[in-house]
CSV table of C-alpha atoms (C1' of nucleotides) in Angstrom, one decimal:
chain,number,residue,atom,x,y,z
A,118,MET,CA,68.7,16.0,130.7
A,119,THR,CA,71.0,14.4,133.3
A,120,ASN,CA,71.1,16.5,136.4
A,121,THR,CA,74.6,16.0,137.8
A,122,VAL,CA,74.8,16.1,141.6
A,123,GLN,CA,76.8,19.1,142.6
A,124,ASN,CA,78.6,18.0,145.8
A,125,ASP,CA,81.2,20.7,145.9
A,126,TRP,CA,79.6,24.0,145.2
A,127,PRO,CA,82.2,26.6,144.5
A,128,ALA,CA,82.9,28.9,147.5
A,129,GLY,CA,81.7,32.4,147.5
A,130,ILE,CA,78.9,31.8,144.9
A,131,LYS,CA,75.3,32.1,146.0
A,132,ARG,CA,73.3,29.0,145.0
A,133,THR,CA,70.5,30.1,142.8
A,134,ARG,CA,68.3,28.0,140.6
A,135,GLN,CA,69.8,29.5,137.5
A,136,ARG,CA,73.4,29.1,138.6
A,137,LYS,CA,72.8,25.5,139.5
A,138,SER,CA,71.4,24.9,136.1
A,139,VAL,CA,74.3,26.5,134.3
A,140,LEU,CA,76.8,24.5,136.3
A,141,SER,CA,75.1,21.2,135.7
A,142,ILE,CA,74.9,21.9,132.0
A,143,LEU,CA,78.6,22.6,131.9
A,144,GLU,CA,79.3,19.5,134.0
A,145,ASP,CA,77.3,17.3,131.6
A,146,SER,CA,78.9,18.7,128.4
A,147,GLU,CA,82.3,17.5,127.4
A,148,LYS,CA,82.4,20.2,124.7
A,149,PRO,CA,82.5,24.0,125.3
A,150,LEU,CA,79.2,25.7,124.9
A,151,SER,CA,78.2,29.2,124.0
A,152,ALA,CA,76.0,31.4,126.2
A,153,THR,CA,73.2,30.9,123.7
A,154,ASP,CA,73.6,27.1,123.8
A,155,ILE,CA,73.4,27.1,127.5
A,156,CYS,CA,70.4,29.3,127.5
A,157,ALA,CA,68.6,27.0,125.1
A,158,LYS,CA,69.5,23.9,127.2
A,159,MET,CA,68.1,25.7,130.3
A,160,GLU,CA,64.8,26.4,128.6
A,161,LYS,CA,64.6,22.8,127.3
A,162,GLY,CA,65.4,21.6,130.8
A,163,GLY,CA,62.5,23.6,132.3
A,164,CYS,CA,64.7,26.2,134.0
A,165,ALA,CA,64.5,29.1,131.6
A,166,ALA,CA,66.7,32.1,132.2
A,167,TRP,CA,67.3,35.4,130.4
A,168,LEU,CA,70.3,35.4,128.2
A,169,SER,CA,71.9,38.4,130.0
A,170,THR,CA,71.6,36.4,133.2
A,171,VAL,CA,73.5,33.5,131.6
A,172,TYR,CA,76.2,35.9,130.5
A,173,ARG,CA,76.4,37.3,134.0
A,174,ILE,CA,76.6,33.8,135.5
A,175,LEU,CA,79.3,32.8,133.1
A,176,GLU,CA,81.3,35.9,133.7
A,177,LEU,CA,81.2,35.1,137.4
A,178,PHE,CA,82.2,31.5,136.9
A,179,VAL,CA,85.2,32.6,134.8
A,180,LYS,CA,86.2,35.1,137.5
A,181,LYS,CA,86.0,32.4,140.2
A,182,GLY,CA,87.9,29.9,138.1
A,183,VAL,CA,85.0,27.6,137.8
A,184,ALA,CA,84.7,27.9,134.0
A,185,ILE,CA,87.0,28.8,131.2
A,186,LYS,CA,86.2,31.2,128.4
A,187,THR,CA,87.7,30.7,124.9
A,188,ASN,CA,87.3,32.4,121.6
A,189,VAL,CA,87.5,29.6,119.1
A,190,MET,CA,89.3,30.8,116.0
A,191,ASN,CA,87.7,33.4,113.9
A,192,ASN,CA,84.4,32.6,115.4
A,193,GLU,CA,82.6,35.7,116.7
A,194,MET,CA,81.1,33.8,119.6
A,195,ALA,CA,82.8,32.9,122.9
A,196,VAL,CA,82.4,29.4,124.3
A,197,TYR,CA,82.6,28.3,127.9
A,198,GLU,CA,83.6,25.0,129.5
A,199,LEU,CA,84.0,23.7,133.0
A,200,ASN,CA,87.5,24.2,134.4
A,201,ARG,CA,88.4,20.5,135.0
A,202,PHE,CA,92.0,21.4,135.9
A,203,LYS,CA,93.4,19.2,133.3
A,204,HIS,CA,93.6,21.2,130.2
A,205,LYS,CA,92.3,20.1,126.8
A,206,HIS,CA,92.8,21.5,123.4
A,207,TYR,CA,90.5,21.5,120.5
A,208,ALA,CA,90.8,21.2,116.7
A,209,VAL,CA,88.1,23.2,114.9
A,210,CYS,CA,86.9,22.5,111.4
A,211,LEU,CA,87.0,25.6,109.3
A,212,ASN,CA,84.0,24.4,107.3
A,213,CYS,CA,81.4,22.8,109.6
A,214,HIS,CA,82.9,24.2,112.9
A,215,LYS,CA,82.9,20.8,114.4
A,216,ILE,CA,85.1,20.6,117.5
A,217,ILE,CA,87.4,17.7,117.9
A,218,VAL,CA,88.9,17.1,121.4
A,219,MET,CA,92.6,16.4,121.4
A,220,ASP,CA,93.6,13.6,123.7
A,221,ASN,CA,96.8,15.0,125.0
A,222,CYS,CA,98.7,18.2,125.0
A,223,PRO,CA,101.6,19.0,122.6
A,224,MET,CA,103.0,21.3,125.2
A,225,ASP,CA,103.9,18.4,127.5
A,226,THR,CA,107.1,17.7,125.6
A,227,PHE,CA,107.7,21.4,125.2
A,228,ILE,CA,107.5,22.8,128.7
A,229,PRO,CA,110.9,21.5,129.9
A,230,GLN,CA,112.6,23.5,127.1
A,231,LEU,CA,111.2,26.7,128.4
A,232,GLU,CA,111.6,25.9,132.0
A,233,GLU,CA,115.3,25.3,131.3
A,234,LYS,CA,115.5,28.9,130.1
A,235,GLY,CA,114.1,30.0,133.4
A,236,PHE,CA,110.6,30.7,132.0
A,237,HIS,CA,107.9,29.6,134.4
A,238,ILE,CA,104.9,28.6,132.4
A,239,MET,CA,101.6,29.4,134.0
A,240,GLY,CA,99.3,28.6,131.1
A,241,HIS,CA,98.8,28.5,127.4
A,242,ASN,CA,96.3,28.6,124.7
A,243,LEU,CA,96.3,26.4,121.6
A,244,GLU,CA,93.9,26.4,118.7
A,245,VAL,CA,94.2,24.1,115.8
A,246,PHE,CA,92.2,24.6,112.7
A,247,GLY,CA,91.7,22.7,109.5
A,248,LEU,CA,89.2,20.4,107.9
A,249,CYS,CA,87.7,17.5,109.6
A,250,LYS,CA,87.2,14.0,108.1
A,251,ASP,CA,83.8,14.8,106.7
A,252,CYS,CA,84.8,18.1,105.2
A,253,SER,CA,88.1,17.1,103.6
A,254,PRO,CA,87.9,17.3,99.8
A,255,THR,CA,89.8,14.0,99.3
B,159,MET,CA,105.1,56.6,107.3
B,160,THR,CA,107.5,54.2,105.5
B,161,ASN,CA,106.0,53.0,102.3
B,162,THR,CA,107.4,49.6,101.7
B,163,VAL,CA,107.9,48.6,98.1
B,164,GLN,CA,105.5,45.8,97.2
B,165,ASN,CA,107.4,43.8,94.7
B,166,ASP,CA,105.4,40.6,94.8
B,167,TRP,CA,101.7,41.6,94.7
B,168,PRO,CA,99.5,38.6,95.7
B,169,ALA,CA,98.0,36.9,92.7
B,170,GLY,CA,94.3,37.3,92.0
B,171,ILE,CA,94.0,40.6,93.9
B,172,LYS,CA,93.2,43.8,92.1
B,173,ARG,CA,95.7,46.5,92.9
B,174,THR,CA,93.7,49.4,94.4
B,175,ARG,CA,94.9,52.4,96.3
B,176,GLN,CA,93.3,51.2,99.4
B,177,ARG,CA,94.6,47.7,99.2
B,178,LYS,CA,98.1,48.8,98.6
B,179,SER,CA,97.8,51.0,101.6
B,180,VAL,CA,96.5,48.2,103.9
B,181,LEU,CA,99.3,45.9,102.7
B,182,SER,CA,102.1,48.4,103.3
B,183,ILE,CA,100.7,49.1,106.7
B,184,LEU,CA,100.8,45.4,107.5
B,185,GLU,CA,104.3,45.1,106.1
B,186,ASP,CA,105.5,48.0,108.2
B,187,SER,CA,104.1,46.8,111.4
B,188,GLU,CA,105.8,44.0,113.4
B,189,LYS,CA,102.8,43.6,115.6
B,190,PRO,CA,99.2,42.6,114.7
B,191,LEU,CA,96.8,45.5,114.1
B,192,SER,CA,93.0,45.8,114.4
B,193,ALA,CA,90.8,47.0,111.6
B,194,THR,CA,90.3,50.3,113.4
B,195,ASP,CA,94.1,50.7,113.8
B,196,ILE,CA,94.6,50.2,110.1
B,197,CYS,CA,91.9,52.6,109.3
B,198,ALA,CA,93.4,55.3,111.5
B,199,LYS,CA,96.9,54.7,110.0
B,200,MET,CA,95.4,55.1,106.5
B,201,GLU,CA,93.8,58.3,107.4
B,202,LYS,CA,97.0,59.6,108.9
B,203,GLY,CA,98.9,58.5,105.9
B,204,GLY,CA,96.7,60.5,103.5
B,205,CYS,CA,94.9,57.5,102.1
B,206,ALA,CA,91.6,57.5,104.1
B,207,ALA,CA,89.2,54.6,103.5
B,208,TRP,CA,85.9,53.6,105.0
B,209,LEU,CA,86.1,51.1,107.9
B,210,SER,CA,83.8,48.7,106.1
B,211,THR,CA,86.2,48.7,103.2
B,212,VAL,CA,89.1,47.9,105.4
B,213,TYR,CA,87.2,45.0,106.8
B,214,ARG,CA,86.5,43.8,103.3
B,215,ILE,CA,90.1,44.1,102.3
B,216,LEU,CA,91.3,42.2,105.4
B,217,GLU,CA,88.7,39.5,104.8
B,218,LEU,CA,90.1,39.1,101.3
B,219,PHE,CA,93.7,39.1,102.5
B,220,VAL,CA,92.9,36.4,105.0
B,221,LYS,CA,91.0,34.3,102.4
B,222,LYS,CA,94.0,34.6,100.1
B,223,GLY,CA,96.5,33.7,102.8
B,224,VAL,CA,98.1,37.1,102.7
B,225,ALA,CA,97.2,38.0,106.2
B,226,ILE,CA,96.4,36.1,109.4
B,227,LYS,CA,93.5,36.9,111.7
B,228,THR,CA,93.7,36.3,115.4
B,229,ASN,CA,91.8,36.9,118.6
B,230,VAL,CA,94.3,37.6,121.3
B,231,MET,CA,93.4,36.4,124.7
B,232,ASN,CA,89.6,36.5,124.5
B,233,ASN,CA,89.7,40.0,123.4
B,234,GLU,CA,86.6,41.1,121.6
B,235,MET,CA,88.5,42.7,118.8
B,236,ALA,CA,90.2,40.7,116.1
B,237,VAL,CA,93.7,41.6,115.0
B,238,TYR,CA,95.5,41.1,111.7
B,239,GLU,CA,99.1,40.6,110.7
B,240,LEU,CA,101.0,39.8,107.6
B,241,ASN,CA,101.4,36.1,106.9
B,242,ARG,CA,105.2,35.9,106.8
B,243,PHE,CA,105.2,32.1,106.2
B,244,LYS,CA,107.6,31.3,109.0
B,245,HIS,CA,105.7,30.5,112.0
B,246,LYS,CA,107.2,31.4,115.4
B,247,HIS,CA,105.7,31.1,118.8
B,248,TYR,CA,106.3,33.3,121.7
B,249,ALA,CA,106.2,33.0,125.4
B,250,VAL,CA,105.0,36.2,127.0
B,251,CYS,CA,105.9,37.2,130.6
B,252,LEU,CA,102.8,38.2,132.5
B,253,ASN,CA,104.8,40.6,134.6
B,254,CYS,CA,107.3,42.4,132.4
B,255,HIS,CA,105.8,41.5,129.1
B,256,LYS,CA,109.2,40.3,127.8
B,257,ILE,CA,108.9,38.0,124.8
B,258,ILE,CA,110.8,34.8,124.5
B,259,VAL,CA,111.1,33.2,121.1
B,260,MET,CA,110.5,29.5,121.1
B,261,ASP,CA,113.0,27.7,119.0
B,262,ASN,CA,110.7,25.1,117.5
B,263,CYS,CA,107.1,24.3,117.3
B,264,PRO,CA,105.4,21.9,119.8
B,265,MET,CA,102.9,21.0,117.1
B,266,ASP,CA,105.5,19.2,115.0
B,267,THR,CA,105.3,16.1,117.1
B,268,PHE,CA,101.5,16.5,117.4
B,269,ILE,CA,100.3,16.9,113.8
B,270,PRO,CA,100.5,13.2,112.9
B,271,GLN,CA,98.0,12.2,115.7
B,272,LEU,CA,95.3,14.5,114.3
B,273,GLU,CA,96.0,13.6,110.7
B,274,GLU,CA,95.5,10.0,111.7
B,275,LYS,CA,92.0,10.9,112.8
B,276,GLY,CA,91.3,12.3,109.4
B,277,PHE,CA,91.6,15.9,110.5
B,278,HIS,CA,93.6,18.0,108.0
B,279,ILE,CA,95.4,20.7,109.8
B,280,MET,CA,95.7,24.0,108.1
B,281,GLY,CA,97.1,26.1,110.9
B,282,HIS,CA,97.3,26.8,114.5
B,283,ASN,CA,97.7,29.4,117.2
B,284,LEU,CA,99.7,29.1,120.3
B,285,GLU,CA,100.0,31.5,123.2
B,286,VAL,CA,102.2,30.7,126.2
B,287,PHE,CA,102.2,32.9,129.2
B,288,GLY,CA,104.0,32.8,132.5
B,289,LEU,CA,106.9,34.4,134.4
B,290,CYS,CA,110.3,34.9,132.9
B,291,LYS,CA,113.6,34.2,134.7
B,292,ASP,CA,113.8,37.8,136.0
B,293,CYS,CA,110.3,37.9,137.3
B,294,SER,CA,110.1,34.5,139.0
B,295,PRO,CA,109.6,34.8,142.7
B,296,THR,CA,112.0,32.0,143.5
C,155,DA,C1',58.9,30.9,160.9
C,156,DA,C1',59.0,35.7,159.8
C,157,DA,C1',61.8,39.8,158.9
C,158,DT,C1',65.6,41.7,156.7
C,159,DC,C1',68.8,43.0,153.1
C,160,DA,C1',72.3,42.4,150.0
C,161,DA,C1',72.7,40.1,145.9
C,162,DA,C1',70.7,38.0,141.7
C,163,DT,C1',67.5,38.0,138.0
C,164,DG,C1',64.0,39.6,134.5
C,165,DC,C1',63.6,42.6,131.1
C,166,DG,C1',64.7,45.9,127.8
C,167,DA,C1',67.7,49.0,125.9
C,168,DA,C1',72.6,50.3,124.7
C,169,DT,C1',77.0,49.4,122.8
C,170,DA,C1',80.5,47.9,119.7
C,171,DA,C1',82.5,44.9,116.2
C,172,DT,C1',81.5,43.4,112.0
C,173,DA,C1',78.6,42.4,107.7
C,174,DC,C1',75.6,43.9,104.1
C,175,DG,C1',73.2,46.6,100.2
C,176,DC,C1',73.4,49.5,96.6
C,177,DA,C1',74.8,53.5,93.8
C,178,DT,C1',79.0,55.3,92.2
C,179,DT,C1',83.8,55.0,91.0
C,180,DT,C1',88.0,52.6,89.6
C,181,DG,C1',91.4,49.4,87.6
C,182,DC,C1',92.3,46.7,83.9
C,183,DA,C1',91.7,44.3,79.2
C,184,DC,C1',90.7,45.3,74.6
D,1,DG,C1',89.8,55.7,75.2
D,2,DT,C1',85.8,52.4,76.0
D,3,DG,C1',83.6,48.8,78.4
D,4,DC,C1',82.7,46.2,82.3
D,5,DA,C1',83.4,43.5,86.3
D,6,DA,C1',85.0,44.4,90.6
D,7,DA,C1',85.9,47.7,94.5
D,8,DT,C1',84.7,51.4,97.4
D,9,DG,C1',81.8,55.1,99.8
D,10,DC,C1',78.4,55.4,102.6
D,11,DG,C1',74.7,54.2,105.4
D,12,DT,C1',72.3,50.8,107.6
D,13,DA,C1',71.6,46.0,109.6
D,14,DT,C1',73.1,42.3,112.4
D,15,DT,C1',74.8,40.0,116.3
D,16,DA,C1',77.3,39.1,120.5
D,17,DT,C1',77.7,41.1,124.8
D,18,DT,C1',77.0,44.6,128.5
D,19,DC,C1',74.3,47.8,131.3
D,20,DG,C1',70.6,49.9,134.1
D,21,DC,C1',67.0,49.4,137.0
D,22,DA,C1',62.9,47.6,139.2
D,23,DT,C1',61.5,43.3,141.2
D,24,DT,C1',62.5,38.9,143.2
D,25,DT,C1',65.3,35.5,145.7
D,26,DG,C1',68.5,33.2,148.9
D,27,DA,C1',70.9,33.4,153.1
D,28,DT,C1',71.1,35.2,157.8
D,29,DT,C1',69.3,36.9,162.0
D,30,DT,C1',65.8,37.2,165.3
DNA sequence: AAATCAAATGCGAATAATACGCATTTGCAC
DNA sequence: GTGCAAATGCGTATTATTCGCATTTGATTT
């Protein structure tokens, strides 16, 4: 497990062993992870923590803007990712639940239209669902 | 409670009292409802059903394409709405909750890119939030 | 470096949405 | 009307997430 150096620790968050571990896991993953995923990775990495602790850390990270919480489609489990301040969107396979990262944002061409109407966009969520290459019947 | 006439009953779905009730409730509501909401409306409308039954009916409706299931803004409860087969997207003002209808869909220009990757898109959700003309500070 | 103390964690138990199992009932084809 | 597969009533199970509280830990002060 790569242990990313955390140069800029988010302000107002006490540095604990568990929090450092969660942050480095989020830093090392380019895909959003569930609380259980993170908990398992922590155990594997030799820094085991209780699941409720992981939930509390993630909740804090979200509140501080360090992480982003999303509910991928009809999935009952929330996933978390590092807030990298450049937003990404995901396409989720309905069959195998594989997540495909989209390279760019369809809103880019769309924002000007709304801004013209005087609407100041502060954020958006986009979820695309369908069948990935491996799950397509054709 | 208005009882909308259901001329075109979805194919392959047995017409039961409970299902007719759920469908008419979805037809009469212009905003998405949770399973609990629907259950309460059924009871009020004199057609009480068990909550688990409502869940089963909604699950079926979603599978048959009659209804759409969504998780609004990381909320823990799923909501259901009738699939009206004309998709619209809305921009919601964070302050006054005014809803601005978007004229067209930003995904239109985006779909080909994912299809190229072998991902077969079956649908998408988009939520835009920000401040409308009247609520902008400038 | 030791003392201090608020804050974080370990741990289990509680909650809440949703799924499941099975006996009974119901809608539909004949 | 009869037969039967499918749907529902009803309770219980499951699963993600939160809560409560005693113990521990990280920062701060002396």
